[in-house]
CSV table of C-alpha atoms and ligand atoms in Angstrom, one decimal:
chain,number,residue,atom,x,y,z
F,297,MET,CA,76.3,112.6,105.7
F,298,THR,CA,79.3,110.3,105.6
F,299,GLU,CA,81.3,109.8,108.8
F,300,ILE,CA,85.0,110.0,107.9
F,301,ILE,CA,88.4,110.1,109.7
F,302,ALA,CA,90.6,113.1,108.8
F,303,ALA,CA,93.8,114.7,110.1
F,304,VAL,CA,92.8,118.0,111.5
F,305,LEU,CA,95.2,120.9,112.4
F,306,HIS,CA,93.9,123.3,115.0
F,307,ARG,CA,96.7,125.8,115.1
F,308,SER,CA,98.9,127.1,112.2
F,309,GLY,CA,102.4,128.0,113.5
F,310,ASP,CA,103.5,127.9,117.2
F,311,ASN,CA,103.5,124.1,117.0
F,312,GLN,CA,106.3,122.6,119.0
F,313,ARG,CA,108.6,119.8,117.9
F,314,PRO,CA,109.0,117.0,118.0
F,315,TYR,CA,105.6,116.8,116.3
F,316,ALA,CA,105.4,113.1,117.1
F,317,GLU,CA,105.2,114.1,120.7
F,318,HIS,CA,103.1,117.3,120.6
F,319,ALA,CA,100.8,116.0,117.9
F,320,PRO,CA,99.7,119.2,116.1
F,321,LEU,CA,97.5,117.0,113.9
F,322,SER,CA,94.8,114.8,115.4
F,323,LEU,CA,92.8,112.2,113.6
F,324,ARG,CA,89.2,113.2,114.1
F,325,LYS,CA,85.8,111.7,113.2
F,326,LEU,CA,84.2,114.3,111.0
F,327,ARG,CA,80.9,114.5,109.2
F,328,LEU,CA,81.2,115.0,105.5
F,329,GLU,CA,78.3,116.4,103.6
F,330,PRO,CA,77.2,114.6,100.4
F,331,PRO,CA,78.6,116.2,97.2
F,332,ARG,CA,76.6,119.1,95.8
F,333,PHE,CA,76.0,119.6,92.0
F,334,GLY,CA,79.4,119.6,90.3
F,335,GLU,CA,81.2,117.9,93.3
F,336,LEU,CA,82.5,114.4,93.8
F,337,LEU,CA,82.8,112.1,96.8
F,338,VAL,CA,86.2,110.5,96.6
F,339,ARG,CA,87.5,107.6,98.7
F,340,ILE,CA,91.1,108.5,99.2
F,341,ASP,CA,93.5,105.6,98.9
F,342,ALA,CA,96.8,107.4,98.8
F,343,ALA,CA,98.0,110.8,99.9
F,344,GLY,CA,101.5,112.3,99.8
F,345,LEU,CA,103.1,114.5,102.5
F,346,CYS,CA,104.4,117.6,100.9
F,347,HIS,CA,106.4,120.5,102.2
F,348,SER,CA,103.3,122.8,101.7
F,349,ASP,CA,101.5,120.7,104.3
F,350,LEU,CA,104.3,121.3,106.7
F,351,SER,CA,104.2,125.0,105.9
F,352,VAL,CA,100.7,125.2,107.2
F,353,VAL,CA,101.7,123.3,110.4
F,354,ASN,CA,104.7,125.5,111.1
F,355,GLY,CA,103.0,128.7,110.1
F,356,ASP,CA,105.0,129.6,107.0
F,357,ARG,CA,101.7,129.5,105.0
F,358,PRO,CA,99.0,130.5,107.5
F,359,ARG,CA,95.5,129.2,106.7
F,360,PRO,CA,92.1,129.4,108.4
F,361,MET,CA,91.8,127.0,111.3
F,362,PRO,CA,90.8,124.4,112.0
F,363,MET,CA,91.7,122.7,108.8
F,364,ALA,CA,91.8,119.2,107.4
F,365,ILE,CA,95.1,119.2,105.6
F,366,GLY,CA,96.6,117.3,102.7
F,367,HIS,CA,96.5,118.2,99.1
F,368,GLU,CA,98.4,115.5,97.0
F,369,ALA,CA,96.2,112.6,96.6
F,370,THR,CA,94.3,110.1,94.5
F,371,GLY,CA,91.2,108.1,95.1
F,372,ILE,CA,88.1,106.5,93.6
F,373,VAL,CA,84.9,108.4,92.9
F,374,GLU,CA,82.1,107.0,95.1
F,375,ALA,CA,79.3,109.4,94.4
F,376,LEU,CA,78.5,112.3,92.2
F,377,GLY,CA,76.6,115.5,92.9
F,378,ASP,CA,75.4,115.4,89.3
F,379,PRO,CA,74.5,111.8,88.4
F,380,ASP,CA,74.8,112.9,84.7
F,381,ASP,CA,78.2,114.4,85.2
F,382,PRO,CA,79.8,114.5,81.7
F,383,GLY,CA,83.3,113.7,82.8
F,384,PHE,CA,83.2,111.4,85.8
F,385,ALA,CA,81.5,108.2,86.9
F,386,VAL,CA,81.4,106.1,90.0
F,387,GLY,CA,84.5,103.9,90.1
F,388,ASP,CA,86.8,106.3,88.2
F,389,ARG,CA,90.3,106.9,89.6
F,390,VAL,CA,91.0,110.6,90.0
F,391,VAL,CA,94.1,112.5,90.8
F,392,LEU,CA,93.3,115.6,92.9
F,393,ALA,CA,94.9,119.0,92.0
F,394,PHE,CA,95.5,121.6,94.6
F,395,LEU,CA,94.0,124.6,92.7
F,396,PRO,CA,90.6,124.2,91.0
F,397,ALA,CA,90.3,126.2,87.8
F,398,CYS,CA,86.9,127.8,87.6
F,399,GLY,CA,87.1,128.0,83.8
F,400,GLU,CA,85.4,131.4,83.7
F,401,CYS,CA,87.8,134.0,85.2
F,402,LEU,CA,90.0,136.1,83.0
F,403,ARG,CA,93.1,134.0,83.9
F,404,CYS,CA,91.3,130.7,83.1
F,405,ARG,CA,90.1,132.3,79.8
F,406,SER,CA,93.7,133.3,79.1
F,407,SER,CA,94.9,129.7,79.3
F,408,GLU,CA,96.4,130.3,82.7
F,409,PRO,CA,94.4,127.9,85.0
F,410,TYR,CA,97.2,127.8,87.5
F,411,MET,CA,96.5,131.5,88.2
F,412,CYS,CA,92.7,131.0,88.5
F,413,SER,CA,91.6,133.9,90.8
F,414,THR,CA,88.4,132.2,91.9
F,415,GLY,CA,90.1,129.0,92.8
F,416,ALA,CA,92.9,130.9,94.7
F,417,ALA,CA,90.3,132.9,96.6
F,418,ALA,CA,88.4,129.7,97.6
F,419,ASN,CA,91.7,128.1,98.7
F,420,GLY,CA,92.6,131.1,100.7
F,421,ARG,CA,89.2,131.0,102.5
F,422,GLY,CA,89.6,127.2,103.1
F,423,GLU,CA,86.4,126.5,101.1
F,424,LEU,CA,85.5,124.5,98.0
F,425,LEU,CA,85.1,126.3,94.7
F,426,ALA,CA,81.4,126.6,95.0
F,427,GLY,CA,81.8,128.1,98.5
F,428,GLY,CA,81.5,126.8,102.0
F,429,CYS,CA,82.8,123.8,103.9
F,430,ARG,CA,81.5,120.3,103.6
F,431,LEU,CA,83.4,119.1,106.7
F,432,HIS,CA,82.0,119.4,110.2
F,433,ASP,CA,83.4,118.5,113.6
F,434,GLY,CA,80.2,118.2,115.6
F,435,ASP,CA,78.5,121.4,114.7
F,436,ALA,CA,81.7,123.4,113.9
F,437,PRO,CA,82.8,123.7,110.3
F,438,VAL,CA,86.3,122.4,109.4
F,439,ASN,CA,88.2,124.2,106.6
F,440,HIS,CA,89.4,122.4,103.4
F,441,HIS,CA,93.0,122.5,102.5
F,442,LEU,CA,93.5,123.7,98.9
F,443,GLY,CA,90.1,122.2,98.0
F,444,VAL,CA,91.3,118.7,98.7
F,445,SER,CA,91.8,117.8,102.4
F,446,ALA,CA,93.5,114.5,101.5
F,447,PHE,CA,94.7,113.1,104.8
F,448,ALA,CA,91.4,111.5,105.3
F,449,THR,CA,89.4,108.4,104.4
F,450,HIS,CA,87.1,110.4,102.1
F,451,ALA,CA,86.9,113.9,100.6
F,452,VAL,CA,84.3,115.9,98.8
F,453,VAL,CA,85.9,118.0,96.0
F,454,ASP,CA,84.8,120.2,93.2
F,455,ARG,CA,84.9,118.3,89.9
F,456,ARG,CA,87.4,120.9,88.7
F,457,SER,CA,89.8,119.7,91.4
F,458,ALA,CA,89.8,116.2,89.9
F,459,VAL,CA,91.5,114.7,86.9
F,460,LYS,CA,90.5,111.3,85.7
F,461,VAL,CA,93.4,108.9,85.1
F,462,ASP,CA,93.6,105.2,84.2
F,463,ALA,CA,92.0,102.9,86.8
F,464,ASP,CA,95.1,100.6,86.8
F,465,LEU,CA,97.5,103.3,88.0
F,466,PRO,CA,98.9,102.2,91.4
F,467,PRO,CA,97.5,104.6,94.0
F,468,GLU,CA,100.8,105.4,95.6
F,469,ILE,CA,102.2,106.5,92.3
F,470,ALA,CA,99.1,108.2,91.1
F,471,ALA,CA,99.0,110.5,94.1
F,472,LEU,CA,102.4,111.9,93.2
F,473,PHE,CA,101.1,113.4,90.0
F,474,GLY,CA,98.8,115.8,91.9
F,475,CYS,CA,101.5,118.0,93.4
F,476,ALA,CA,105.2,116.9,93.2
F,477,VAL,CA,105.0,115.9,89.5
F,478,LEU,CA,102.6,118.7,88.4
F,479,THR,CA,104.8,121.3,90.1
F,480,GLY,CA,108.3,119.9,89.4
F,481,VAL,CA,107.9,118.6,85.9
F,482,GLY,CA,105.7,121.6,85.0
F,483,ALA,CA,108.4,124.0,86.3
F,484,VAL,CA,110.8,122.5,83.7
F,485,MET,CA,108.5,121.8,80.8
F,486,ASN,CA,106.0,124.7,81.1
F,487,SER,CA,107.6,127.5,83.1
F,488,ALA,CA,111.2,127.2,81.8
F,489,ALA,CA,110.4,125.3,78.6
F,490,VAL,CA,113.7,123.5,78.7
F,491,ARG,CA,114.9,122.5,75.3
F,492,PRO,CA,117.0,119.4,74.4
F,493,GLY,CA,120.7,119.9,75.1
F,494,GLU,CA,120.2,122.7,77.6
F,495,GLY,CA,122.2,122.5,80.9
F,496,VAL,CA,120.1,122.6,84.0
F,497,ILE,CA,120.9,123.1,87.7
F,498,ILE,CA,118.4,122.0,90.4
F,499,TYR,CA,118.7,123.3,93.9
F,500,GLY,CA,116.9,121.1,96.5
F,501,LEU,CA,115.9,117.5,96.0
F,502,GLY,CA,112.6,117.1,97.8
F,503,GLY,CA,109.7,115.6,95.9
F,504,VAL,CA,109.3,118.7,93.7
F,505,GLY,CA,113.1,119.1,93.0
F,506,LEU,CA,113.4,115.4,92.1
F,507,ALA,CA,110.3,115.7,89.8
F,508,ALA,CA,112.0,118.7,88.2
F,509,LEU,CA,115.0,116.4,87.6
F,510,LEU,CA,112.8,113.8,85.9
F,511,GLY,CA,111.3,116.6,83.8
F,512,ALA,CA,114.7,117.8,82.8
F,513,ARG,CA,115.8,114.3,81.8
F,514,ALA,CA,112.6,113.8,79.8
F,515,SER,CA,113.2,117.1,78.1
F,516,GLY,CA,116.7,116.0,76.9
F,517,ALA,CA,118.5,118.4,79.2
F,518,THR,CA,122.3,117.7,79.7
F,519,PRO,CA,124.2,118.1,81.9
F,520,ILE,CA,122.0,118.2,84.9
F,521,LEU,CA,123.5,119.2,88.2
F,522,ALA,CA,121.5,118.4,91.4
F,523,ILE,CA,122.5,120.2,94.6
F,524,ASP,CA,121.3,119.0,98.1
F,525,PRO,CA,122.9,118.5,101.5
F,526,VAL,CA,121.5,115.0,101.9
F,527,ALA,CA,123.8,112.3,100.5
F,528,LYS,CA,121.1,109.7,99.8
F,529,LYS,CA,119.1,112.2,97.8
F,530,ARG,CA,122.2,113.1,95.8
F,531,ALA,CA,122.7,109.3,95.2
F,532,LEU,CA,119.2,109.0,93.9
F,533,ALA,CA,119.6,112.0,91.7
F,534,GLU,CA,122.7,110.4,90.2
F,535,GLU,CA,120.8,107.2,89.5
F,536,LEU,CA,118.2,109.3,87.7
F,537,GLY,CA,120.9,110.7,85.4
F,538,ALA,CA,122.1,113.9,87.2
F,539,ILE,CA,125.5,114.8,88.7
F,540,GLY,CA,125.1,115.3,92.4
F,541,ALA,CA,126.8,118.0,94.5
F,542,ALA,CA,126.6,118.9,98.2
F,543,PRO,CA,126.2,122.7,98.8
F,544,ASP,CA,129.9,123.1,99.7
F,545,GLU,CA,130.9,121.4,96.4
F,546,ALA,CA,128.4,123.4,94.3
F,547,GLU,CA,130.6,126.2,93.3
F,548,ALA,CA,133.4,124.0,92.0
F,549,ALA,CA,130.9,121.8,90.2
F,550,ILE,CA,129.2,124.7,88.6
F,551,ALA,CA,132.5,126.2,87.5
F,552,ARG,CA,133.5,122.8,85.9
F,553,LEU,CA,130.1,122.0,84.2
F,554,PHE,CA,128.8,125.4,83.4
F,555,PRO,CA,131.8,127.8,83.1
F,556,ARG,CA,129.4,130.5,81.7
F,557,GLY,CA,126.5,129.5,83.9
F,558,ALA,CA,123.6,127.2,83.3
F,559,ASP,CA,120.8,127.7,80.7
F,560,VAL,CA,118.1,126.9,83.3
F,561,VAL,CA,118.3,126.9,87.1
F,562,VAL,CA,115.4,125.5,89.2
F,563,GLU,CA,115.2,126.6,92.9
F,564,ALA,CA,113.3,124.0,94.9
F,565,ALA,CA,114.8,124.5,98.3
F,566,GLY,CA,112.5,127.3,99.5
F,567,LYS,CA,115.2,129.6,100.9
F,568,ALA,CA,115.9,133.1,99.6
F,569,ALA,CA,119.7,132.6,100.0
F,570,VAL,CA,119.4,129.5,97.7
F,571,LEU,CA,117.4,131.5,95.2
F,572,ASN,CA,120.2,134.1,95.2
F,573,ALA,CA,122.8,131.4,94.5
F,574,ALA,CA,120.5,130.0,91.8
F,575,TYR,CA,120.3,133.4,90.1
F,576,ARG,CA,124.0,133.7,90.2
F,577,SER,CA,124.5,130.3,88.6
F,578,ALA,CA,122.5,131.0,85.5
F,579,ARG,CA,124.3,132.1,82.3
F,580,ARG,CA,123.7,135.4,80.7
F,581,GLY,CA,120.2,135.1,79.1
F,582,GLY,CA,119.5,132.1,81.3
F,583,ARG,CA,116.2,131.4,83.0
F,584,VAL,CA,115.8,131.0,86.8
F,585,VAL,CA,112.6,129.3,88.0
F,586,THR,CA,111.7,129.1,91.6
F,587,VAL,CA,109.1,126.7,93.0
F,588,GLY,CA,110.2,126.8,96.7
F,589,LEU,CA,108.1,128.5,99.4
F,590,PRO,CA,110.4,130.5,101.7
F,591,HIS,CA,109.3,131.9,105.0
F,592,PRO,CA,107.2,135.0,104.2
F,593,ASP,CA,109.7,137.3,106.0
F,594,GLU,CA,112.6,136.2,103.8
F,595,LYS,CA,113.8,138.9,101.4
F,596,LEU,CA,115.6,138.3,98.1
F,597,GLU,CA,118.6,140.6,97.4
F,598,LEU,CA,119.9,140.7,93.8
F,599,PRO,CA,122.2,143.0,91.8
F,600,ALA,CA,119.5,145.0,90.1
F,601,LEU,CA,121.6,145.8,87.1
F,602,SER,CA,122.1,142.1,86.3
F,603,LEU,CA,118.5,141.5,85.2
F,604,VAL,CA,119.0,143.8,82.3
F,605,ALA,CA,122.8,143.7,81.7
F,606,ASP,CA,122.9,139.9,81.9
F,607,GLY,CA,119.4,139.5,80.3
F,608,LYS,CA,118.4,136.9,82.9
F,609,THR,CA,114.8,135.9,83.5
F,610,LEU,CA,113.7,135.2,87.1
F,611,MET,CA,110.3,133.6,87.3
F,612,GLY,CA,108.1,132.2,90.0
F,613,SER,CA,106.3,129.0,89.0
F,614,TYR,CA,103.0,128.2,90.8
F,615,MET,CA,101.8,124.6,90.3
F,616,GLY,CA,104.4,124.3,87.5
F,617,SER,CA,102.4,126.7,85.3
F,618,SER,CA,100.2,123.7,84.7
F,619,SER,CA,96.8,122.9,83.3
F,620,PRO,CA,96.1,119.8,85.4
F,621,ALA,CA,93.5,118.5,83.0
F,622,ARG,CA,96.0,118.7,80.1
F,623,ASP,CA,99.3,117.9,81.9
F,624,ILE,CA,98.4,115.1,84.4
F,625,PRO,CA,97.2,112.7,81.6
F,626,ARG,CA,100.3,113.8,79.5
F,627,TYR,CA,102.7,112.9,82.4
F,628,VAL,CA,100.9,109.6,83.1
F,629,ALA,CA,101.3,108.7,79.5
F,630,MET,CA,105.0,109.6,79.7
F,631,TRP,CA,105.3,107.4,82.9
F,632,LYS,CA,103.7,104.5,81.1
F,633,ALA,CA,106.2,104.9,78.3
F,634,GLY,CA,109.1,104.8,80.7
F,635,LEU,CA,110.0,108.5,80.0
F,636,LEU,CA,109.1,109.8,83.5
F,637,PRO,CA,110.0,107.3,86.2
F,638,VAL,CA,107.8,108.9,88.8
F,639,GLU,CA,107.9,105.7,91.0
F,640,ARG,CA,111.5,106.7,91.9
F,641,LEU,CA,110.1,109.6,93.9
F,642,LEU,CA,108.3,107.3,96.2
F,643,GLY,CA,110.0,106.9,99.5
F,644,SER,CA,107.9,105.0,102.1
F,645,ILE,CA,104.3,104.1,102.7
F,646,HIS,CA,102.6,104.7,106.0
F,647,ARG,CA,99.3,104.7,108.0
F,648,LEU,CA,97.4,107.9,108.5
F,649,ASP,CA,98.1,107.7,112.3
F,650,GLU,CA,101.8,108.1,111.7
F,651,ILE,CA,101.3,111.6,110.3
F,652,ASN,CA,102.9,113.6,113.1
F,653,SER,CA,106.1,111.7,113.1
F,654,LEU,CA,106.2,111.9,109.3
F,655,LEU,CA,106.1,115.7,109.7
F,656,ASP,CA,109.3,115.5,111.8
F,657,GLN,CA,111.0,113.4,109.1
F,658,LEU,CA,110.0,115.9,106.4
F,659,GLU,CA,111.2,118.9,108.4
F,660,ASP,CA,114.5,117.1,109.0
F,661,GLY,CA,114.9,116.9,105.3
F,662,ASN,CA,115.9,113.2,105.1
F,663,ALA,CA,112.8,111.7,103.6
F,664,VAL,CA,111.9,111.2,99.9
F,665,ARG,CA,108.1,111.4,99.2
F,666,MET,CA,106.2,109.7,102.0
F,667,ILE,CA,102.7,108.4,101.1
F,668,MET,CA,99.9,107.6,103.5
F,669,LYS,CA,97.2,105.0,102.8
F,670,PRO,CA,94.1,105.8,104.9
F,671,TRP,CA,92.7,102.3,104.3
F,672,GLY,CA,96.0,100.5,105.0
S,137,LIG,ZN1,102.4,120.1,97.5
S,138,LIG,ZN1,89.4,130.7,87.0
């Protein structure tokens, strides 16, 4: 058993703001079991705060409680459940992916690891892929968040949740590849399969929306219109090669740049009303990809005839339709070549004990990706 510090959430939803004051997350000393066969003990050295963490806190995505949350992270392998593991060794840097792919279910065998049914079921139960929890608070089990539980000094993960990357990758950048980059770049390159010269609109410039922008640039998309209410995020989008517009300027900007609608529209705001606007701003035959997570009660209303008469495609993109083992090394190589400036997504770096106030900043919508370093 390893004694670790982890941020534990005791209640999903019904958490009062400001979080800094009511502290829905508490840093707890937990006991972490050693890794079983096929599992890894990882010393977490950077973890990003993502909107899907907030969704567990505010109840938009209810999960079994208590739970050690956090799912976008990187770290160093400290121990192996299988000393002869064919893919990992002590000292390897790994990026953790938030859906382990079992490799055996029909979806995995159909080259859709992002739809792995075994992995999704384990995540839904708050367990690792092989079943059960490795985390304990006294005698009580603590659930894992998406097989990762990253806001912690250490994690035990299934080896299929980990992707080995170059050891010299800075941790605060490496972490971003696990969720924001995988989801945002994947939405553009895998789900929408943007082609050079296509025009793209991105709604919502959180970590995933900005990563989608990087993916659109790297794919040769032009023009790229980036819509967000926060001026400093629009300014960043413009530095990254997009044209920024506030929501009240969007209609005029779309009419000017895309008089017939855009080839591809990415919705990364997580609101049904925004998805509706995204659908309307696609051209006939255009593709609309949504990566946002709206509140489960939100309903989408669309002119039903338009899907056929306008030949539009509306698709949800989970984890950027990615194969983490294929795509993370590919995106890291693009970053190294200067084609995917992921470091621009990095906002600020914090201690683990700042987590509740970081949740406030995230919900207020002002922050770019915030990273926590459990070891300072
Ligand atoms: Zn995430
Ligand atoms: Zn599977």
